[in-house]
Structure formats: structure tokens, C-alpha cells
């Protein structure tokens, strides 16, 4: 298979050390993964993320490692609100000066669940709007985190046109899929769709138009059911592709081709 992992945090310390990341990159190549997007989540990790992408490109040259930079809502508790403007300015500067392998802005978004750390919704919305403005200015797509904030996210997406972006690790309802896909946005599925008895992601996967469908691992989290208790990694993306194919009652090869074509088009990845 030729698959694209549109969201894998393989730069995070929780994924492992340099040797473990390099072994995982080789396994990804052997599993038919042709491209991996590594999203940044906090200013402190941006430099290390870019270094990881460059390092892995050397050990697994058949896999293209792409990057994204952003501020995740779950790291806002660690950042002083008074510094939001300066941090967002730094993000803008980094995005505009980033290397050619940077293909998106994010991970960013809204988290109104416990993971949001009690950060006021108004602050989360303000930070996300700044990411939106940067996307409009650069034409880059966004990698969007949305947890227990679907109505607010949808309203923000509808305010002004945005570059077609990605609702990552979608956990919303099937009924909301058409609304989220307005404006050309895509929906990506991760390991939750592989779990026994999974219903919500299965119904959502059926509801997504073929040209808006994407895959991801969200490594090191969301390990597919059959791989647990192992730590998740891009080589397991085929498990997610198979679960999506089963949900949509489509051949695996068709889902692989469709999602790879969609990722290359949306993120402007070289073939």
C-alpha cells in the first residue's frame, strides 16, 4: 500500500529516543507509508521537531517527512496569557521562514474537555482565530483539534473562507460531517475506528465524501486495537485504513488510493 499519515507526533519524547524514532521510520517505510506529517504543538518543541524531520529523512529516504507548527489548546495552561500575542507573532515569523517541508499550520484548535486545563473558552477562540488569520495570509491548511467544541468550531469555520483544512482524529457525529466539510475541509480518522464496538467513528467515516477522507495514526496515542498495548506508530496506519474500508464497505486498495490522493492534494505533497 501507499499511505500518508497526516498526523503523527513522532517528535515527542513519549514516542521514544532517537534510535526508537529511527527504527519506527524504517518500519513505516516497510509498511508502505510514503509520507508523514509531524505537527508541532508548543513553541518549545518547534526547533526539535524540525530537527527530527530532517534526521528521519536521512534514515528512511523513501518516506517524505513533512512538518507543521502551531499552538495546541492543551498547552495554553503552560503559557502566560499576557504572552499570547508575542508567542503568536513568533509562530507567524517561524511559519513564514520555515523550510520547504512545512505543509500546514497546527496542531491548533479548541478543547472544552478536561484536556483544555480550564483555559477560558474566550482565550482558546482568540488563539485559534490568530491561527486562522495566519492560514489566510499564507494559504496553508490547518490541522485542527476539536474536542467537545463542535458547535463553536463550526461557527468559526463559517465566519470567513479558509484554506481547505483538516479536522484531525474526528470524534464528532456523522450528522455534522457535511457541515464541517463546507469550504473544502477534510476529515481524518485515527485508531478509535478500530476499537471493538466502535459506532460513532464508523458512522462518521461512512458520511464523509470520498474526496474529503484522510487517515492518521496520531502517534504515539490511539494505538489500533490489535496492536495494543504497544505504543502507536506510523507503521500501524494500515490497520486504520482497513477499518475505514470496512466501515465504508469499500476495497482497501480504493481507500488507500483515495486517502493518499486527498492528502497529496490538500497538503500539496510531492508524489
Coordinates of C-alpha atoms in Angstrom, one line a residue:
X1 CA 0.0 0.0 0.0
X2 CA 0.9 3.6 -0.5
X3 CA -0.4 5.5 2.5
X4 CA 0.0 9.0 4.0
X5 CA -0.1 9.5 7.8
X6 CA -1.4 13.1 8.0
X7 CA -0.8 13.4 11.8
X8 CA 2.0 11.7 13.8
X9 CA 3.7 13.2 16.9
X10 CA 6.9 11.2 16.4
X11 CA 9.0 14.1 17.7
X12 CA 7.5 13.9 21.2
X13 CA 9.7 12.4 24.0
X14 CA 6.8 10.0 24.7
X15 CA 7.4 8.4 21.3
X16 CA 10.9 7.3 22.3
X17 CA 14.5 8.3 21.9
X18 CA 16.3 9.0 18.6
X19 CA 17.1 5.3 18.0
X20 CA 13.4 4.3 18.5
X21 CA 12.2 7.1 16.2
X22 CA 14.6 5.9 13.5
X23 CA 13.6 2.3 13.8
X24 CA 9.9 3.4 13.6
X25 CA 10.8 5.4 10.4
X26 CA 12.3 2.3 8.8
X27 CA 9.2 0.2 9.8
X28 CA 7.0 2.9 8.3
X29 CA 8.8 2.7 5.0
X30 CA 8.5 -1.1 5.0
X31 CA 4.7 -0.8 5.7
X32 CA 4.2 1.4 2.6
X33 CA 3.9 4.8 4.3
X34 CA 5.1 7.3 1.7
X35 CA 4.7 10.5 3.7
X36 CA 4.2 11.5 7.4
X37 CA 3.2 14.9 8.7
X38 CA 4.7 15.8 12.1
X39 CA 2.6 18.6 13.8
X40 CA 4.1 21.0 16.3
X41 CA 2.1 21.7 19.5
X42 CA 4.2 24.2 21.5
X43 CA 6.9 26.8 21.0
X44 CA 9.5 24.9 23.0
X45 CA 9.2 21.9 20.7
X46 CA 9.3 23.6 17.3
X47 CA 13.1 23.5 16.8
X48 CA 13.4 19.9 17.9
X49 CA 10.5 18.9 15.6
X50 CA 12.3 20.3 12.5
X51 CA 15.5 18.5 13.5
X52 CA 13.6 15.2 13.9
X53 CA 12.1 15.5 10.5
X54 CA 15.5 16.1 8.9
X55 CA 17.1 13.3 10.8
X56 CA 14.4 10.8 9.8
X57 CA 14.6 11.8 6.2
X58 CA 18.1 10.5 6.2
X59 CA 17.4 7.1 7.7
X60 CA 14.2 6.5 5.7
X61 CA 14.6 8.3 2.3
X62 CA 11.6 6.6 0.7
X63 CA 9.3 8.4 3.3
X64 CA 8.8 12.1 3.0
X65 CA 8.7 13.7 6.4
X66 CA 6.7 17.0 6.5
X67 CA 6.1 19.4 9.3
X68 CA 3.6 21.8 10.7
X69 CA 3.9 24.3 13.5
X70 CA 1.2 25.5 15.9
X71 CA 0.0 26.1 19.4
X72 CA -2.2 23.3 20.8
X73 CA -5.1 24.3 23.2
X74 CA -3.8 21.8 25.7
X75 CA -0.5 23.7 26.1
X76 CA -2.2 27.0 26.8
X77 CA -2.2 26.4 30.6
X78 CA 1.6 26.3 30.4
X79 CA 1.8 29.7 28.6
X80 CA 1.1 33.0 30.4
X81 CA -2.0 34.8 28.8
X82 CA -0.1 38.0 28.7
X83 CA 2.5 36.4 26.4
X84 CA -0.1 35.1 23.8
X85 CA 0.5 38.0 21.4
X86 CA 4.3 37.5 21.5
X87 CA 4.0 33.8 21.0
X88 CA 1.6 34.1 18.1
X89 CA 3.9 36.7 16.5
X90 CA 6.8 34.2 16.9
X91 CA 4.6 31.5 15.3
X92 CA 3.9 33.8 12.3
X93 CA 7.6 34.5 11.9
X94 CA 8.5 30.8 12.1
X95 CA 5.8 29.8 9.6
X96 CA 6.9 32.4 7.1
X97 CA 10.6 31.4 7.4
X98 CA 10.0 27.7 7.7
X99 CA 11.7 25.1 5.4
X100 CA 10.1 23.7 2.3
X101 CA 8.9 20.6 4.2
X102 CA 6.4 22.7 6.2
X103 CA 3.0 22.0 4.8
X104 CA 0.4 23.1 7.4
X105 CA -0.3 25.2 10.5
X106 CA -1.0 23.4 13.7
X107 CA -1.9 21.5 15.6
X108 CA -4.3 24.1 16.9
X109 CA -7.9 24.2 17.8
X110 CA -10.4 24.0 20.7
X111 CA -10.6 21.7 23.7
X112 CA -13.5 22.3 26.0
X113 CA -12.9 18.9 27.8
X114 CA -10.7 18.2 30.7
X115 CA -7.6 18.3 28.4
X116 CA -8.2 22.0 28.0
X117 CA -7.0 22.5 31.5
X118 CA -9.7 25.0 32.4
X119 CA -8.4 27.6 29.9
X120 CA -11.2 30.1 29.3
X121 CA -13.0 29.5 26.0
X122 CA -12.6 33.1 25.0
X123 CA -8.8 32.7 25.2
X124 CA -8.8 29.5 23.2
X125 CA -11.0 31.1 20.5
X126 CA -8.7 34.1 20.3
X127 CA -5.6 32.0 19.8
X128 CA -7.4 29.9 17.2
X129 CA -8.5 33.0 15.3
X130 CA -4.9 34.1 15.1
X131 CA -4.0 30.7 13.6
X132 CA -6.9 31.2 11.1
X133 CA -5.6 34.6 10.1
X134 CA -2.1 33.1 9.5
X135 CA -3.6 30.4 7.3
X136 CA -5.4 33.0 5.3
X137 CA -2.3 35.1 4.9
X138 CA -0.1 32.1 3.9
X139 CA -2.6 29.9 2.1
X140 CA -1.5 26.9 4.3
X141 CA -4.1 24.4 5.6
X142 CA -4.7 24.0 9.3
X143 CA -4.5 20.8 11.4
X144 CA -7.5 21.2 13.7
X145 CA -8.1 19.7 17.1
X146 CA -11.7 19.8 18.3
X147 CA -12.9 18.2 21.5
X148 CA -16.4 18.9 22.9
X149 CA -16.4 22.2 21.0
X150 CA -18.0 21.2 17.7
X151 CA -20.7 24.0 17.5
X152 CA -18.1 26.7 18.3
X153 CA -15.6 25.3 15.8
X154 CA -18.2 25.1 13.1
X155 CA -19.3 28.7 13.7
X156 CA -15.6 29.9 13.5
X157 CA -15.0 27.9 10.3
X158 CA -18.1 29.6 8.7
X159 CA -17.1 33.1 9.6
X160 CA -14.7 33.6 6.7
X161 CA -13.2 31.4 4.0
X162 CA -10.1 29.4 5.0
X163 CA -7.7 27.3 3.0
X164 CA -9.1 23.8 3.0
X165 CA -8.0 22.3 6.3
X166 CA -8.2 19.0 8.3
X167 CA -10.4 18.1 11.2
X168 CA -7.9 15.7 12.8
X169 CA -8.9 12.5 14.6
X170 CA -12.5 13.3 14.1
X171 CA -14.7 12.2 17.0
X172 CA -17.9 14.2 16.1
X173 CA -21.2 12.8 14.8
X174 CA -22.0 11.7 11.3
X175 CA -24.7 14.3 11.1
X176 CA -22.1 17.1 11.5
X177 CA -19.8 15.8 8.8
X178 CA -21.4 17.7 5.8
X179 CA -21.2 21.0 7.8
X180 CA -17.6 20.5 8.7
X181 CA -16.7 19.7 5.1
X182 CA -18.1 23.0 3.8
X183 CA -15.4 25.1 2.4
X184 CA -13.4 22.1 1.2
X185 CA -12.3 20.9 4.6
X186 CA -11.4 17.3 5.1
X187 CA -11.9 14.8 8.0
X188 CA -9.2 12.4 9.2
X189 CA -9.7 9.2 11.2
X190 CA -7.4 7.6 13.7
X191 CA -7.2 4.5 15.9
X192 CA -10.6 4.9 17.5
X193 CA -12.3 3.5 14.4
X194 CA -10.5 0.2 15.1
X195 CA -11.9 -0.4 18.5
X196 CA -14.4 -3.2 19.1
X197 CA -17.9 -1.9 19.0
X198 CA -16.9 1.5 17.6
X199 CA -20.0 3.1 16.3
X200 CA -19.6 6.9 16.2
X201 CA -16.4 6.9 14.1
X202 CA -17.8 4.2 11.8
X203 CA -20.9 6.1 11.0
X204 CA -18.9 9.3 10.5
X205 CA -16.5 7.5 8.1
X206 CA -19.5 6.4 6.1
X207 CA -20.7 10.0 5.9
X208 CA -17.5 11.6 4.6
X209 CA -17.4 12.3 0.8
X210 CA -14.6 10.3 -0.8
X211 CA -12.7 13.5 -1.7
X212 CA -12.6 14.7 1.9
X213 CA -11.4 11.4 3.6
X214 CA -8.0 11.2 5.3
X215 CA -6.1 8.8 7.6
X216 CA -3.7 9.3 10.5
X217 CA -2.2 7.5 13.4
X218 CA -2.0 10.4 15.9
X219 CA 1.1 8.5 17.2
X220 CA 2.1 7.8 19.9
X221 CA -1.5 7.8 21.1
X222 CA -4.5 5.9 19.8
X223 CA -2.9 2.6 19.1
X224 CA -5.1 0.4 16.9
X225 CA -6.9 -2.3 18.8
X226 CA -5.0 -5.2 17.5
X227 CA -1.6 -3.6 18.3
X228 CA -2.3 -2.8 22.0
X229 CA -0.6 -2.4 24.4
X230 CA 2.2 -1.2 22.1
X231 CA 2.9 2.4 21.6
X232 CA 1.4 3.7 18.4
X233 CA 3.5 4.5 15.3
X234 CA 3.0 5.3 11.6
X235 CA 3.6 1.6 10.5
X236 CA 0.2 0.8 12.0
X237 CA -1.6 3.1 9.6
X238 CA -2.7 0.1 7.5
X239 CA -4.9 -1.1 10.4
X240 CA -6.8 2.2 10.3
X241 CA -7.1 2.1 6.6
X242 CA -8.6 -1.4 6.9
X243 CA -11.1 -0.3 9.5
X244 CA -12.2 2.7 7.4
X245 CA -12.5 0.4 4.3
X246 CA -14.7 -2.0 6.3
X247 CA -16.8 0.9 7.6
X248 CA -17.4 2.3 4.1
X249 CA -17.7 -1.2 2.6
X250 CA -15.0 -0.3 0.0
X251 CA -11.9 -2.2 -1.1
X252 CA -8.8 -1.5 1.0
X253 CA -6.9 -0.5 -2.1
X254 CA -9.5 2.1 -3.0
X255 CA -9.4 3.7 0.4
X256 CA -5.6 3.7 0.3
X257 CA -5.5 5.4 -3.1
X258 CA -8.3 7.8 -2.3
X259 CA -6.8 9.0 1.0
X260 CA -3.3 9.3 -0.4
X261 CA -4.5 11.3 -3.3
X262 CA -6.5 13.6 -1.0
X263 CA -3.5 14.1 1.3
X264 CA -1.3 15.0 -1.6
X265 CA -3.8 17.4 -3.0
X266 CA -4.8 19.1 0.3
X267 CA -1.3 19.4 1.7
X268 CA 0.4 19.9 -1.7
X269 CA 2.7 17.0 -1.2
X270 CA 5.1 15.9 -3.9
X271 CA 4.4 12.5 -5.4

